[in-house]
GROMACS .gro file of C-alpha atoms in nm:
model
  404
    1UNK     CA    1   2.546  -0.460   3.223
    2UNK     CA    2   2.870  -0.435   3.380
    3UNK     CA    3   2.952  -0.089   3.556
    4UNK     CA    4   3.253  -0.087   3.274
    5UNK     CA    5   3.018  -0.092   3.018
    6UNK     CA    6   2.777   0.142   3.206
    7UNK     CA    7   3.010   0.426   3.207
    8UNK     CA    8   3.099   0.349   2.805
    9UNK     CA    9   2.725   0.345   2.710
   10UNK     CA   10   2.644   0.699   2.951
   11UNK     CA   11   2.971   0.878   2.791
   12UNK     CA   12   2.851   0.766   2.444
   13UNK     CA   13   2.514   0.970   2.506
   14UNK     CA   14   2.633   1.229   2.654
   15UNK     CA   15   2.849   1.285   2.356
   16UNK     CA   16   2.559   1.211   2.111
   17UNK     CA   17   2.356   1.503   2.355
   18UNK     CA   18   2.619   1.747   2.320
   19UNK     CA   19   2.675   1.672   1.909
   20UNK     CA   20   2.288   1.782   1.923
   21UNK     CA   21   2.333   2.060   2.085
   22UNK     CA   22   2.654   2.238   1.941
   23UNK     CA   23   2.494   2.066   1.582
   24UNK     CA   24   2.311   2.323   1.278
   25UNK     CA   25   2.000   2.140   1.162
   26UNK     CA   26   2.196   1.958   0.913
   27UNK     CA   27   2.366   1.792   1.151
   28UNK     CA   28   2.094   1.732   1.340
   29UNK     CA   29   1.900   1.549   1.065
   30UNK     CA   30   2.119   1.315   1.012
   31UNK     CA   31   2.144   1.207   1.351
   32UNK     CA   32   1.756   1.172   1.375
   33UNK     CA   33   1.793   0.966   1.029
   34UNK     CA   34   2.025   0.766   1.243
   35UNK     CA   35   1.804   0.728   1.581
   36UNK     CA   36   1.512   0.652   1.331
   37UNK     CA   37   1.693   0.359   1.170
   38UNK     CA   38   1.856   0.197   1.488
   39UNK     CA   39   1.543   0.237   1.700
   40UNK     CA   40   1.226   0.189   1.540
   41UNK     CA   41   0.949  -0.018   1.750
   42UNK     CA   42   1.136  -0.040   2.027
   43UNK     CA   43   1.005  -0.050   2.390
   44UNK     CA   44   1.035   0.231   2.686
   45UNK     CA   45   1.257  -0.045   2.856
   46UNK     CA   46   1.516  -0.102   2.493
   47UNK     CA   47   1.541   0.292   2.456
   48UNK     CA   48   1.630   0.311   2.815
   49UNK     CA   49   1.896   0.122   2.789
   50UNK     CA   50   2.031   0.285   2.503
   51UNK     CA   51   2.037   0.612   2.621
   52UNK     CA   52   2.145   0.504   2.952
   53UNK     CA   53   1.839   0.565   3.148
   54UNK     CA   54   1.823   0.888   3.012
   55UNK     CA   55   1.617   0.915   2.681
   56UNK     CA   56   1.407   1.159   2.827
   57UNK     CA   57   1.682   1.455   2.760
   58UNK     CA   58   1.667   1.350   2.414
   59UNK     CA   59   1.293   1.334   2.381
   60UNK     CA   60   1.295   1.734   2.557
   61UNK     CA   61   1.550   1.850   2.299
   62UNK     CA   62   1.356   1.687   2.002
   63UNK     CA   63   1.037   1.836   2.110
   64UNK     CA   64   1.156   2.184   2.231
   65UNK     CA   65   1.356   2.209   1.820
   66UNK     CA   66   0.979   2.081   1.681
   67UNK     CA   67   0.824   2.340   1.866
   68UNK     CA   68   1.066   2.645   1.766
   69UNK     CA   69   1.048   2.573   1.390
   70UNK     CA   70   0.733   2.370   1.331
   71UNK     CA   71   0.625   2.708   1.116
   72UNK     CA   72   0.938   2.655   0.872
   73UNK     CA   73   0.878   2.339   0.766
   74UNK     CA   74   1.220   2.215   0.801
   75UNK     CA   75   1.272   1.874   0.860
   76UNK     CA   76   0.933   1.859   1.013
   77UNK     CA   77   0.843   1.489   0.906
   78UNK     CA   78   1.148   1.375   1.035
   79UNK     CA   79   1.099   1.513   1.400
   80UNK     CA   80   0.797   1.410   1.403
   81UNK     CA   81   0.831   1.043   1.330
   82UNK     CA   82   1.103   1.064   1.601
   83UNK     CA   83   0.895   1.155   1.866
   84UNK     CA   84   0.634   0.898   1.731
   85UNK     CA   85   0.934   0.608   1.846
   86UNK     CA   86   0.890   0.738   2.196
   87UNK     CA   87   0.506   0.792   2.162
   88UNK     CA   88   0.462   0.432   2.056
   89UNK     CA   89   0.748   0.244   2.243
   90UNK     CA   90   0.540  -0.030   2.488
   91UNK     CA   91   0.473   0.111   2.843
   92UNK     CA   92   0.556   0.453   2.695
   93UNK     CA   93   0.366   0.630   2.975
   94UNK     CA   94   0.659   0.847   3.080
   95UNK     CA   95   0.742   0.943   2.774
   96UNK     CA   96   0.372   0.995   2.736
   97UNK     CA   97   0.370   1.269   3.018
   98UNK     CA   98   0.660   1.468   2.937
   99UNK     CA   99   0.545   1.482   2.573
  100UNK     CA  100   0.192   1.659   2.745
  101UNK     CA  101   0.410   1.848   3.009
  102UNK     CA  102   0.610   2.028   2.748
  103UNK     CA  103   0.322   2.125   2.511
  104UNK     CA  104   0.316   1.861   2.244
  105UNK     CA  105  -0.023   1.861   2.177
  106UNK     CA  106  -0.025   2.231   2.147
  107UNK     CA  107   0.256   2.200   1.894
  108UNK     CA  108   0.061   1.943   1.735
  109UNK     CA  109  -0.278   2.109   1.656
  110UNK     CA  110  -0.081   2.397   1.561
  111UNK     CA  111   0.090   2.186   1.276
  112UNK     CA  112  -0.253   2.099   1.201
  113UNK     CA  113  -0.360   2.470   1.156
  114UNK     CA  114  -0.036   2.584   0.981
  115UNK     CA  115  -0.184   2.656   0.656
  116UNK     CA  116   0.203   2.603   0.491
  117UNK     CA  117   0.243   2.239   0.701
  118UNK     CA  118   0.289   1.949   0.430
  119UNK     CA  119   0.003   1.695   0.433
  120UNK     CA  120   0.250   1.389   0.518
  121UNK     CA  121   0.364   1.577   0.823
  122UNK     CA  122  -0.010   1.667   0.908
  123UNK     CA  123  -0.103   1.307   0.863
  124UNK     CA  124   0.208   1.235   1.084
  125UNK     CA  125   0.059   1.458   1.342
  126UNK     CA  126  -0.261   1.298   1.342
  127UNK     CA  127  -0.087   1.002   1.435
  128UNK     CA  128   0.100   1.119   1.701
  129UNK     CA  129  -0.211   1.293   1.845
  130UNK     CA  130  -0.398   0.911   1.811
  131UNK     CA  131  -0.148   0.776   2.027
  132UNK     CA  132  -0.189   1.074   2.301
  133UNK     CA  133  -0.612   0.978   2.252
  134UNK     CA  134  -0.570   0.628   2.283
  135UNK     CA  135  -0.366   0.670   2.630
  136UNK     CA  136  -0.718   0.747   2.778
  137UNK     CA  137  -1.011   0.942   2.850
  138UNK     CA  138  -0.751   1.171   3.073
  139UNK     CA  139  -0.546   1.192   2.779
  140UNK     CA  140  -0.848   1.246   2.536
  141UNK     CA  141  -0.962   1.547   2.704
  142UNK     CA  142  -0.651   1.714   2.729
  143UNK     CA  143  -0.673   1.714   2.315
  144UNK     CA  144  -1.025   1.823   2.348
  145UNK     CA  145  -0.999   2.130   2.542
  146UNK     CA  146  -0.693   2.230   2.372
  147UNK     CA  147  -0.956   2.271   2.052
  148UNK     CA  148  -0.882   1.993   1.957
  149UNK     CA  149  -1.220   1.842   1.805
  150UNK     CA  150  -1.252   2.191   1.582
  151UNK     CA  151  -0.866   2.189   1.414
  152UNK     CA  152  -0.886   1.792   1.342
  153UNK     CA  153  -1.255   1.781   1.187
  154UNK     CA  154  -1.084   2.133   0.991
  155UNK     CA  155  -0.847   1.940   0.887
  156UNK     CA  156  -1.031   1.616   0.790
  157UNK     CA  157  -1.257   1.912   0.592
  158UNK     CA  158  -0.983   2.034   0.406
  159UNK     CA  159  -0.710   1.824   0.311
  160UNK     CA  160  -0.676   1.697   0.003
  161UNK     CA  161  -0.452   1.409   0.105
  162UNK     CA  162  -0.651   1.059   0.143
  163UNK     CA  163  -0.395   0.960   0.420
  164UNK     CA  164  -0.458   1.295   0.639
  165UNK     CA  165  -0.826   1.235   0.610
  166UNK     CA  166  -0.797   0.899   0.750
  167UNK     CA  167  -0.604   0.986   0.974
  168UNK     CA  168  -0.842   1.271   1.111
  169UNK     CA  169  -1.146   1.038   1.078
  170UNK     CA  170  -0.957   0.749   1.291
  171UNK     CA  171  -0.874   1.031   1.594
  172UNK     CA  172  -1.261   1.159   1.554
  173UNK     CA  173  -1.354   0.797   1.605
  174UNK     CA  174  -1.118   0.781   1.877
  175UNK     CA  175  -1.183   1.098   2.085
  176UNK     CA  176  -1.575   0.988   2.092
  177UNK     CA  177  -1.490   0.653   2.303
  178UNK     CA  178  -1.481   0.691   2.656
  179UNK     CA  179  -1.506   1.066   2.664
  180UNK     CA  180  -1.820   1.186   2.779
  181UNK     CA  181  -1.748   1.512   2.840
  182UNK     CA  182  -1.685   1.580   2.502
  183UNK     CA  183  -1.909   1.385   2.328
  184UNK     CA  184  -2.176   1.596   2.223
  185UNK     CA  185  -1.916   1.830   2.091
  186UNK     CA  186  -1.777   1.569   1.889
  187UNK     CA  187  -2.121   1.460   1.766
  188UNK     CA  188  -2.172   1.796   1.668
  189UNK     CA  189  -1.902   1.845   1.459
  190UNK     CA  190  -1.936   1.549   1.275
  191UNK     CA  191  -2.290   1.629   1.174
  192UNK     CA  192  -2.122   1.923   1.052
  193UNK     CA  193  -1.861   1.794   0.839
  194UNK     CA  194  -2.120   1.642   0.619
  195UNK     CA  195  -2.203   1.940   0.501
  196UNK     CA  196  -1.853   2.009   0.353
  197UNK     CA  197  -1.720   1.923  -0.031
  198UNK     CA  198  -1.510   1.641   0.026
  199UNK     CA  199  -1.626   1.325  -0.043
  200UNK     CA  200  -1.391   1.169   0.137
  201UNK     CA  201  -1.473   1.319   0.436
  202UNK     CA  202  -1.826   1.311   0.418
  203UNK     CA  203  -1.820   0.944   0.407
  204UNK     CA  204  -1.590   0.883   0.734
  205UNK     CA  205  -1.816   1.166   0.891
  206UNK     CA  206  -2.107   0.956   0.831
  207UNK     CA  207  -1.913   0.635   0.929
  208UNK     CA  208  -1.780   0.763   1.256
  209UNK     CA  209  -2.154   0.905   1.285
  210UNK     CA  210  -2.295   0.590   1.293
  211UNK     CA  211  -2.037   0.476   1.581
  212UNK     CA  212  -2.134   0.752   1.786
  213UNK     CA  213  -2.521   0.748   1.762
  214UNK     CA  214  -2.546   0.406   1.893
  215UNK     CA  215  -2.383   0.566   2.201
  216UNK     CA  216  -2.659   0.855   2.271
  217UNK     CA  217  -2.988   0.812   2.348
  218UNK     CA  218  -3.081   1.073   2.137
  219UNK     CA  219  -3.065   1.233   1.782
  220UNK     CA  220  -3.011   1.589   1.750
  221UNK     CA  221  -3.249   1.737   1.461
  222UNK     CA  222  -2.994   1.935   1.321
  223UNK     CA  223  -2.823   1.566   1.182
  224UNK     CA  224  -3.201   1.507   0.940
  225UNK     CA  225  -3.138   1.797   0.667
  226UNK     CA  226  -2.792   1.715   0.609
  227UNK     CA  227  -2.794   1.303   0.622
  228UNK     CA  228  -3.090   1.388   0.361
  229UNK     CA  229  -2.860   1.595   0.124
  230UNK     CA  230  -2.578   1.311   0.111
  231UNK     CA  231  -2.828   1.115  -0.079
  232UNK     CA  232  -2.753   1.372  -0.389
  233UNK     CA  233  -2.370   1.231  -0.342
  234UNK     CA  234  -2.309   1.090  -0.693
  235UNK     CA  235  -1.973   0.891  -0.509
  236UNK     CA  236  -2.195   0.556  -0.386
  237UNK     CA  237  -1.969   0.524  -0.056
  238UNK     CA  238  -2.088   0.868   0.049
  239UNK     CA  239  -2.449   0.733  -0.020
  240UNK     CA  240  -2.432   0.410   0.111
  241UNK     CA  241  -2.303   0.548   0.455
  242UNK     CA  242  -2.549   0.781   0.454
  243UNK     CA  243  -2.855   0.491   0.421
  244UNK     CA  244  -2.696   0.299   0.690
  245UNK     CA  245  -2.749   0.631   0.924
  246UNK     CA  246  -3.086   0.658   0.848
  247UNK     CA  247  -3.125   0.319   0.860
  248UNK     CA  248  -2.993   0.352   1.249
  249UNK     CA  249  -3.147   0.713   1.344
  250UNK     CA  250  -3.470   0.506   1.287
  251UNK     CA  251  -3.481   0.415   1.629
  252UNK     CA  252  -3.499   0.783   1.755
  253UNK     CA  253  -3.712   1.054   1.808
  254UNK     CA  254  -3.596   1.199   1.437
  255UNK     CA  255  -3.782   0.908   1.256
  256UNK     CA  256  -4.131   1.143   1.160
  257UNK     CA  257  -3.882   1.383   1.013
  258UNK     CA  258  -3.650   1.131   0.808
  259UNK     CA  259  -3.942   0.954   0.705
  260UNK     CA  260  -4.166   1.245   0.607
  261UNK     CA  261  -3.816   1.447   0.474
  262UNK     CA  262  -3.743   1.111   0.237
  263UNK     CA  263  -4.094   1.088   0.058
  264UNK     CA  264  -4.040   1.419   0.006
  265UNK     CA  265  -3.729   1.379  -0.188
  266UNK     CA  266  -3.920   1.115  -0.400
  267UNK     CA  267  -4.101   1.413  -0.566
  268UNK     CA  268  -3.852   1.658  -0.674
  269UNK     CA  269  -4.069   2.037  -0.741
  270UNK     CA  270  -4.027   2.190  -1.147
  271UNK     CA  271  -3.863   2.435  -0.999
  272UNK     CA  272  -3.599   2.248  -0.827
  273UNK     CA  273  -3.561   2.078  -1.112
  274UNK     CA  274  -3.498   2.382  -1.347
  275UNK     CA  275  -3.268   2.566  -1.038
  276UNK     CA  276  -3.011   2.262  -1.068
  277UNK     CA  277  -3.053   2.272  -1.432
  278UNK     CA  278  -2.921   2.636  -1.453
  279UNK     CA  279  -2.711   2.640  -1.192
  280UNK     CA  280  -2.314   2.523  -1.104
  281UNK     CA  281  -2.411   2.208  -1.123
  282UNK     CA  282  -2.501   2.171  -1.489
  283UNK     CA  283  -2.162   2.140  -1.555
  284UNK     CA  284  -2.160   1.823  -1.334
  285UNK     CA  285  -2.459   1.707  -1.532
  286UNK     CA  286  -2.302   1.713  -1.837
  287UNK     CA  287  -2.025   1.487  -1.722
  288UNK     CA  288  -2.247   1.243  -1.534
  289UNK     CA  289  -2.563   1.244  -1.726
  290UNK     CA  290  -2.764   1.256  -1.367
  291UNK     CA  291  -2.916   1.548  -1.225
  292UNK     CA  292  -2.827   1.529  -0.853
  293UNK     CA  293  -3.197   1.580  -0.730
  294UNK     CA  294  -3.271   1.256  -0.946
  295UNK     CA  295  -2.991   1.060  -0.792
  296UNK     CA  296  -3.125   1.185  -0.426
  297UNK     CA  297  -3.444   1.070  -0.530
  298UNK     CA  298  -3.318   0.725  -0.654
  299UNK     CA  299  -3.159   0.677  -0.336
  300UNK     CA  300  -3.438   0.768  -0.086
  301UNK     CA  301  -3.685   0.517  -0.273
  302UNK     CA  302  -3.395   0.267  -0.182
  303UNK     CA  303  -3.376   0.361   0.173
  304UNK     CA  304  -3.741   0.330   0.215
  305UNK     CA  305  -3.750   0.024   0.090
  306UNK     CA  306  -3.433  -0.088   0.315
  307UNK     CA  307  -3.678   0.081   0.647
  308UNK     CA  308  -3.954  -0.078   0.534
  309UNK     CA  309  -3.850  -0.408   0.468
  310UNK     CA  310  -3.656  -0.422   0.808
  311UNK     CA  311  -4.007  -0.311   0.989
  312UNK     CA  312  -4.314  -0.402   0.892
  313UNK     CA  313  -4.482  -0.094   1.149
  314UNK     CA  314  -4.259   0.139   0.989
  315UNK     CA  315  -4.376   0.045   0.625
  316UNK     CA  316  -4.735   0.123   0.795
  317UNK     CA  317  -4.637   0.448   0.933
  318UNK     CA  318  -4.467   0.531   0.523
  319UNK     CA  319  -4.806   0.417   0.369
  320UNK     CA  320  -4.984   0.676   0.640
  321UNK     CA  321  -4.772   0.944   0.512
  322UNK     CA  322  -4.860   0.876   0.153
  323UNK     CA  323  -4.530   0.649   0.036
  324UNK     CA  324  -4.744   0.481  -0.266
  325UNK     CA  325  -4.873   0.818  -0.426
  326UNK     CA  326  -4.481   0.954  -0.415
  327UNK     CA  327  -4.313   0.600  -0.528
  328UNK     CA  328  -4.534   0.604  -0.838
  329UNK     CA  329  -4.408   0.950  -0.928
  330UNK     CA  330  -4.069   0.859  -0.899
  331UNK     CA  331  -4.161   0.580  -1.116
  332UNK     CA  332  -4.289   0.763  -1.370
  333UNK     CA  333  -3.943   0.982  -1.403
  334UNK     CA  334  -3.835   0.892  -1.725
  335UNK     CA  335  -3.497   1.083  -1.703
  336UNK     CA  336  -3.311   0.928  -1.466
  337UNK     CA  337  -3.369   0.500  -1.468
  338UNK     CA  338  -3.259   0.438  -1.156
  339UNK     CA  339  -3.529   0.634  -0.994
  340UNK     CA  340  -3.790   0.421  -1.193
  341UNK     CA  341  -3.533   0.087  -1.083
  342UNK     CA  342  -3.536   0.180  -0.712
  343UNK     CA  343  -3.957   0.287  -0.648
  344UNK     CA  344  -4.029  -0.010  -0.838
  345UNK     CA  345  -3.836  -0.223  -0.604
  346UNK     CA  346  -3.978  -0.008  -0.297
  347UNK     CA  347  -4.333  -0.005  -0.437
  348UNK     CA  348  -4.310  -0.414  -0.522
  349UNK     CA  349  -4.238  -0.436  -0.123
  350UNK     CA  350  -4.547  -0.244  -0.031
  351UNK     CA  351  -4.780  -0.473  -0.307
  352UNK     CA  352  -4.694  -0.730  -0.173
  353UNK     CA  353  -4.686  -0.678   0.196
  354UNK     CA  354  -5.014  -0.527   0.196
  355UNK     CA  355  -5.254  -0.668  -0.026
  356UNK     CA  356  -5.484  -0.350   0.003
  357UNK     CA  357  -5.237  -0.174  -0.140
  358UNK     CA  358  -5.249  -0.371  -0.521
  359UNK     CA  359  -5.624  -0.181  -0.635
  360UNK     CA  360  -5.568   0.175  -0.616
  361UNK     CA  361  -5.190   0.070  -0.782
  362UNK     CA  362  -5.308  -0.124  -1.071
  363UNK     CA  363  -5.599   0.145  -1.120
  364UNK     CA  364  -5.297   0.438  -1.192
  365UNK     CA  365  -5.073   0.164  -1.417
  366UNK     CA  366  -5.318   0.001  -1.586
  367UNK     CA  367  -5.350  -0.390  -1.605
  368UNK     CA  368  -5.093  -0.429  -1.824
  369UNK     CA  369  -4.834  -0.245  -1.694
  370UNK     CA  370  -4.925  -0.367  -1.393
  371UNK     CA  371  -4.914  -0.731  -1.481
  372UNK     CA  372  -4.558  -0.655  -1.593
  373UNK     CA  373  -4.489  -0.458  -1.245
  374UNK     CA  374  -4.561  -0.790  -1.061
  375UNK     CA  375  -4.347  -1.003  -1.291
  376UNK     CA  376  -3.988  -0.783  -1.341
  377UNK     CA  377  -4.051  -0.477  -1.130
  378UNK     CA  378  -3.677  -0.401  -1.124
  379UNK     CA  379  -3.723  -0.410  -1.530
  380UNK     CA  380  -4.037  -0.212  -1.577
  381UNK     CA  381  -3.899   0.081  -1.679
  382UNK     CA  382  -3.838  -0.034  -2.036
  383UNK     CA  383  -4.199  -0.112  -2.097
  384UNK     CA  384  -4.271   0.208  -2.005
  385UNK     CA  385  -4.430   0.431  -2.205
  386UNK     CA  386  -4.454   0.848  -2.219
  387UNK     CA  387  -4.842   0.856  -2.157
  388UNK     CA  388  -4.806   0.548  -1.866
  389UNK     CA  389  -4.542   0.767  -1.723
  390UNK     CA  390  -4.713   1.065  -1.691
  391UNK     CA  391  -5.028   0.850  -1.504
  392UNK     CA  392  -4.790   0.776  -1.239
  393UNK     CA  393  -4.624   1.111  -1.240
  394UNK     CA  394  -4.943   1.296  -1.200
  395UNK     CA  395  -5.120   0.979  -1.013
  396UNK     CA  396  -5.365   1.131  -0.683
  397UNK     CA  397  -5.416   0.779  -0.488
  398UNK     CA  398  -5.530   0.948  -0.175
  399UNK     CA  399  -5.314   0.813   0.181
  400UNK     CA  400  -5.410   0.513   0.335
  401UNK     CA  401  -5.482   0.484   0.706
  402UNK     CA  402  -5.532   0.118   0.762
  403UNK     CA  403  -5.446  -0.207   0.647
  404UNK     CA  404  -5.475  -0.547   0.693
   0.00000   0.00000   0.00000
């Protein structure tokens, strides 16, 4: 650039800096409309040289405005996507720092916490905060001791905006990489989060769950009681997550209580039954038709016959703790099919993997049912009658310690 043109381009900033500073924040909105337009996904190196080696002022004045009215709301979305074009510009490092030096991740988990903020300009934050956690583990625990883990899994708990929530679950799943000071922190909250209502964010807690596991060498007990209870999810991504955990936290000290905690879920108490009958759930049940206890219990016959068909010591250690006696009861629950669908499938594994197993089984069904157990098992349930189904309900096949 010619030293002409140097001295056009530095008076032409200077003169957009001092329209931004004499400017009311209508004026100033259009001129971030403007810098949005004419500058989006360029590098450090492009916005240099169109402020004249001095974008930085801008990026101070746009951040110091965000931080003074953040709580109003006003034009909110549109500062923020601003600073994103500095926060993602290619070798953005500087602008990086002097986003951290003047506060902006403070500013940023406040947005988060402002019970009033929009959730577009949450979800914008949660961006912006990605970028500062993908920088580094430096950068990650900067976010972390700000409170950071507490306000985004809040967040991720409470919106009601899909695109917030995976937003928050993407910057969980971030801040646990390469941050080992904060990991256990992080793996605590998102043990905790799956106790919340959302769906939504029950399932990416479980997901990003999973992802951070694999990194400890341990499972906290505090993760079996709720994993358990997301089997009672009636939305089948929440469930399905929730399987593949178990399926994982198999490997760890936990497995005794999983194990032991799933067979009992395969035989639901009367008075369990009755509580969720009664309680603020029956309205549920009239619109689904499925008592949540029933669909927990038609899920945990399908995860033990997922852990037992991917480990044949495992299936050993179920039939120790008494899997067959439980399976047949959920078998024999004639209101709610897919429990009958999903034991019959477990309890066909466990025939036919252990021959010992196919006496006491055909004693409790009878040789007819039985014959038609080994033939359709996933089908059985419509040959089924109400005295056969009360057999395996109330069916006493003592544990079995040994097998061939």
């Amino acid at each position: 650039m010619s030293a002409q043109k140097g001295q056009a381009n530095i008076g032409k900033v200077l003169s957009f800096l001092r329209e931004w500073d004499r400017g009311d924040r209508t004026v100033r909105s259009r001129m971030l409309n403007t810098f949005l337009s004419h500058n989006s996904g360029k590098t450090f190196y492009e916005l240099e040289m169109e402020f004249a080696q001095v974008a930085s002022l801008f990026l101070a004045r746009l951040t110091t405005w965000m931080r003074l009215t953040y709580m109003f709301g006003i034009f909110l979305g549109l500062q923020l996507k601003a600073v994103g074009i500095f926060l993602s510009a290619s070798s953005h490092d500087q602008y990086l720092m002097e986003f951290l030096a003047d506060g902006g991740v403070l500013t940023l988990l406040d947005i988060l916490s402002h019970p009033p903020s929009k959730e577009d300009d949450k979800a914008e934050a949660l961006r912006l905060l990605l970028c500062v956690s993908n920088a580094g583990r430096k950068h990650k625990e900067i976010i972390c001791e700000s409170h950071g883990v507490k306000v985004i899994a809040q967040c991720l708990a409470m919106s009601n905006s899909e695109e917030s929530q995976e937003a928050a679950g993407a910057l969980l799943e971030s801040l646990s990489h390469g941050n080992p000071k904060y990991e256990e922190q992080i793996y605590k909250a998102l043990i905790a989060l799956m106790t919340c209502t959302s769906p939504k964010a029950q399932q990416l807690a479980l997901h990003t769950l999973i992802t951070v596991q694999q990194k400890l060498k341990s499972a906290h007990h505090s993760i079996v009681e709720p994993v358990l209870s997301m089997l009672r999810s009636l939305h089948l991504e929440v469930q399905d997550e929730a399987t593949k955990l178990i399926l994982h936290l198999k490997r760890y000290e936990v497995k005794t209580m999983l194990l032991s905690g799933l067979l009992t879920l395969l035989r639901p108490n009367k008075e369990e039954v009755q509580q969720h009958q009664i309680t603020e759930e029956a309205e549920l049940i009239r619109m689904t038709g499925s008592l949540p206890v029933f669909v927990q219990q038609a899920a945990a016959a399908k995860t033990i016959r997922l852990l037992a068909e991917e480990d044949q010591q495992l299936s050993r250690e179920l039939l120790s703790l008494g899997v067959i006696q439980n399976l047949l009861c959920a078998m024999g629950n004639r209101e709610h099919t897919d429990s009958q669908i999903q034991a019959s499938l477990a309890l066909e594994h466990f025939v036919r993997s252990f021959p010992a197993v196919a006496e006491p089984v055909q004693r409790v069904m009878g040789s007819t049912l039985f014959a038609d157990f080994m033939t359709r098992a996933d089908t059985l349930y419509k040959s089924m009658d109400e005295t056969q189904a009360e057999n395996l309900l109330s069916n006493h096949i003592a544990f079995f310690t040994s097998f061939s």
